[in-house]
C-alpha positions as MATLAB code, in Angstrom:
seq = 'MNHSSPLDVLLVEDDPGDVLLTREAFELNHVRTRLHVVSDGEEAMAFLRRQGGYASAPRPDMMLLDLNLPRKDGREVLADVKGDPDLRSIPIVVLTTSEAEEDIVRSYSLHANAYVAKPVDFHQFIRVVRQIDDFFVGVVKLPSLGQRF';
ca = [
       9.915   14.313   -6.019;
       9.298   17.545   -6.701;
       8.602   19.428   -3.398;
       8.009   22.571   -5.206;
       4.766   21.169   -6.872;
       1.723   19.600   -4.665;
       1.960   16.140   -3.752;
      -1.022   14.049   -5.194;
      -2.378   11.806   -2.346;
      -4.847    9.275   -2.883;
      -7.134    8.665    0.109;
      -9.313    5.451   -0.104;
     -11.575    5.979    2.985;
     -15.321    5.075    3.454;
     -15.973    7.056    6.634;
     -16.709   10.480    5.996;
     -15.473   11.415    9.389;
     -11.886   10.094    8.745;
     -11.972   11.999    5.613;
     -12.668   15.154    7.295;
     -10.088   14.401    9.839;
      -7.260   13.569    7.043;
      -8.010   16.867    5.139;
      -7.645   18.862    8.359;
      -4.535   17.272    9.321;
      -3.096   17.754    5.738;
      -4.530   21.379    5.842;
      -2.845   22.021    9.445;
       0.524   20.580    8.347;
       0.817   23.138    5.613;
       1.797   20.926    3.072;
       0.791   21.606   -0.792;
      -1.096   18.531   -1.133;
      -4.000   17.626   -3.587;
      -5.859   15.102   -1.604;
      -8.207   12.864   -3.802;
     -10.845   10.858   -2.316;
     -12.469    7.606   -3.161;
     -14.885    5.703   -0.998;
     -14.195    2.022   -1.889;
     -11.539   -0.168   -3.537;
     -13.236   -0.390   -7.003;
     -12.993    3.314   -7.314;
      -9.677    3.198   -6.324;
      -8.625    0.719   -8.739;
     -10.581    2.844  -11.438;
      -8.810    6.308  -10.256;
      -5.312    4.556  -10.537;
      -6.184    2.962  -13.780;
      -7.724    6.105  -14.934;
     -10.748    4.487  -15.978;
     -14.367    6.098  -16.424;
     -14.754    9.142  -14.458;
     -11.379    9.222  -13.608;
      -9.857    9.270  -17.030;
      -7.807   12.578  -15.963;
      -6.768   11.617  -12.709;
      -3.197   12.213  -11.688;
      -1.022    9.133  -10.713;
      -0.699    9.591   -6.902;
       2.801   10.119   -5.048;
       1.034    8.301   -2.245;
      -2.017    6.158   -1.332;
      -3.523    6.103    2.317;
      -5.474    3.021    2.341;
      -8.304    1.844    4.631;
      -8.741   -2.260    4.859;
     -12.259   -2.158    5.605;
     -13.939   -0.891    2.381;
     -17.084   -1.808    0.499;
     -17.095   -3.558   -2.820;
     -13.285   -4.336   -3.145;
     -11.561   -4.391    0.400;
      -8.116   -3.128    0.730;
      -6.221   -6.137    0.852;
      -7.412   -6.621   -2.524;
      -6.674   -3.403   -4.079;
      -3.075   -3.662   -1.881;
      -2.534   -7.037   -4.075;
      -3.855   -5.590   -6.977;
      -1.620   -2.297   -7.143;
       1.739   -4.164   -5.876;
       1.075   -6.749   -8.593;
       0.644   -4.125  -11.433;
       4.233   -3.136  -12.923;
       2.831    0.352  -13.680;
       1.180    0.936  -10.202;
       3.665   -0.912   -7.717;
       5.906    2.220   -7.038;
       3.274    4.261   -5.649;
       3.841    3.897   -1.737;
       0.891    2.826    0.172;
       0.414    3.391    3.657;
      -2.328    1.206    5.443;
      -4.242    3.339    7.656;
      -7.032    1.460    9.341;
      -8.745    0.717   12.625;
      -7.512   -3.024   12.627;
      -4.508   -3.689   15.118;
      -5.124   -7.256   14.351;
      -1.626   -9.013   13.913;
      -3.058  -11.018   10.757;
      -3.921   -7.607    9.079;
      -0.628   -6.062   10.027;
       1.385   -9.175    8.642;
      -0.961   -9.780    5.666;
      -0.194   -5.924    4.697;
       3.326   -6.406    4.762;
       3.431   -9.441    2.749;
       1.220   -7.615    0.475;
       4.075   -5.226   -0.015;
       2.355   -2.144    1.929;
       4.953    0.613    2.368;
       3.740    0.960    6.205;
       0.835    0.125    8.390;
      -0.782    2.840   10.823;
      -3.520    2.131   12.991;
      -5.683    4.820   13.304;
      -6.147    6.338   17.068;
      -9.351    7.122   18.080;
      -8.563   10.484   19.484;
      -8.718   13.576   17.482;
      -5.476   14.882   18.216;
      -3.556   11.505   18.040;
      -5.165   11.215   14.600;
      -4.065   14.534   13.495;
      -0.339   13.841   14.753;
      -0.376   10.562   13.057;
      -1.432   11.710    9.793;
       1.189   14.765    9.990;
       3.645   12.122   10.865;
       3.132   10.032    7.675;
       3.087   13.439    5.563;
       6.340   14.510    7.177;
       8.074   11.066    6.612;
       7.001   10.686    2.817;
       7.446   14.381    1.956;
      10.595   15.270    4.085;
      12.443   12.068    4.584;
      11.741    9.372    2.284;
      13.236    9.165   -1.392;
      10.976    8.217   -3.883;
      11.164    7.486   -7.482;
      10.348   10.097  -10.106;
       6.622    9.671  -11.393;
       6.283    6.876  -13.842;
       9.317    5.058  -12.879;
       9.295    1.338  -12.412;
      11.231   -0.781  -10.385;
];
């Protein structure tokens, strides 16, 4: 990834409060990020496949995915993305309220890159999102856009 250009992050989240908190966390971290938000799994897949109103959507450098979504839940989105050769290299961080062992195991079996339980506390939530951002921006080496593996 070229860190001099803004990162495109797709947030798939149906809770407006969590969307706001995530935006604030990215802004407080001062990383040049373009946060794109969709509120359900069907919209997420349309965004990723550039369908309908998302025809000019960028390919995200990373995706933050809630599990409990309307219309198509996060588990289905995760399975679809990781099963698609054109999309599977997009890192997906499951960011959800569930701390259930079965959700954690299933997410990793569907090839999530990380699983993070959302903290309830505002400051903890900001810290967690900042750490996700720091890790994927500053530590991890990702393939160039469009590269398959």
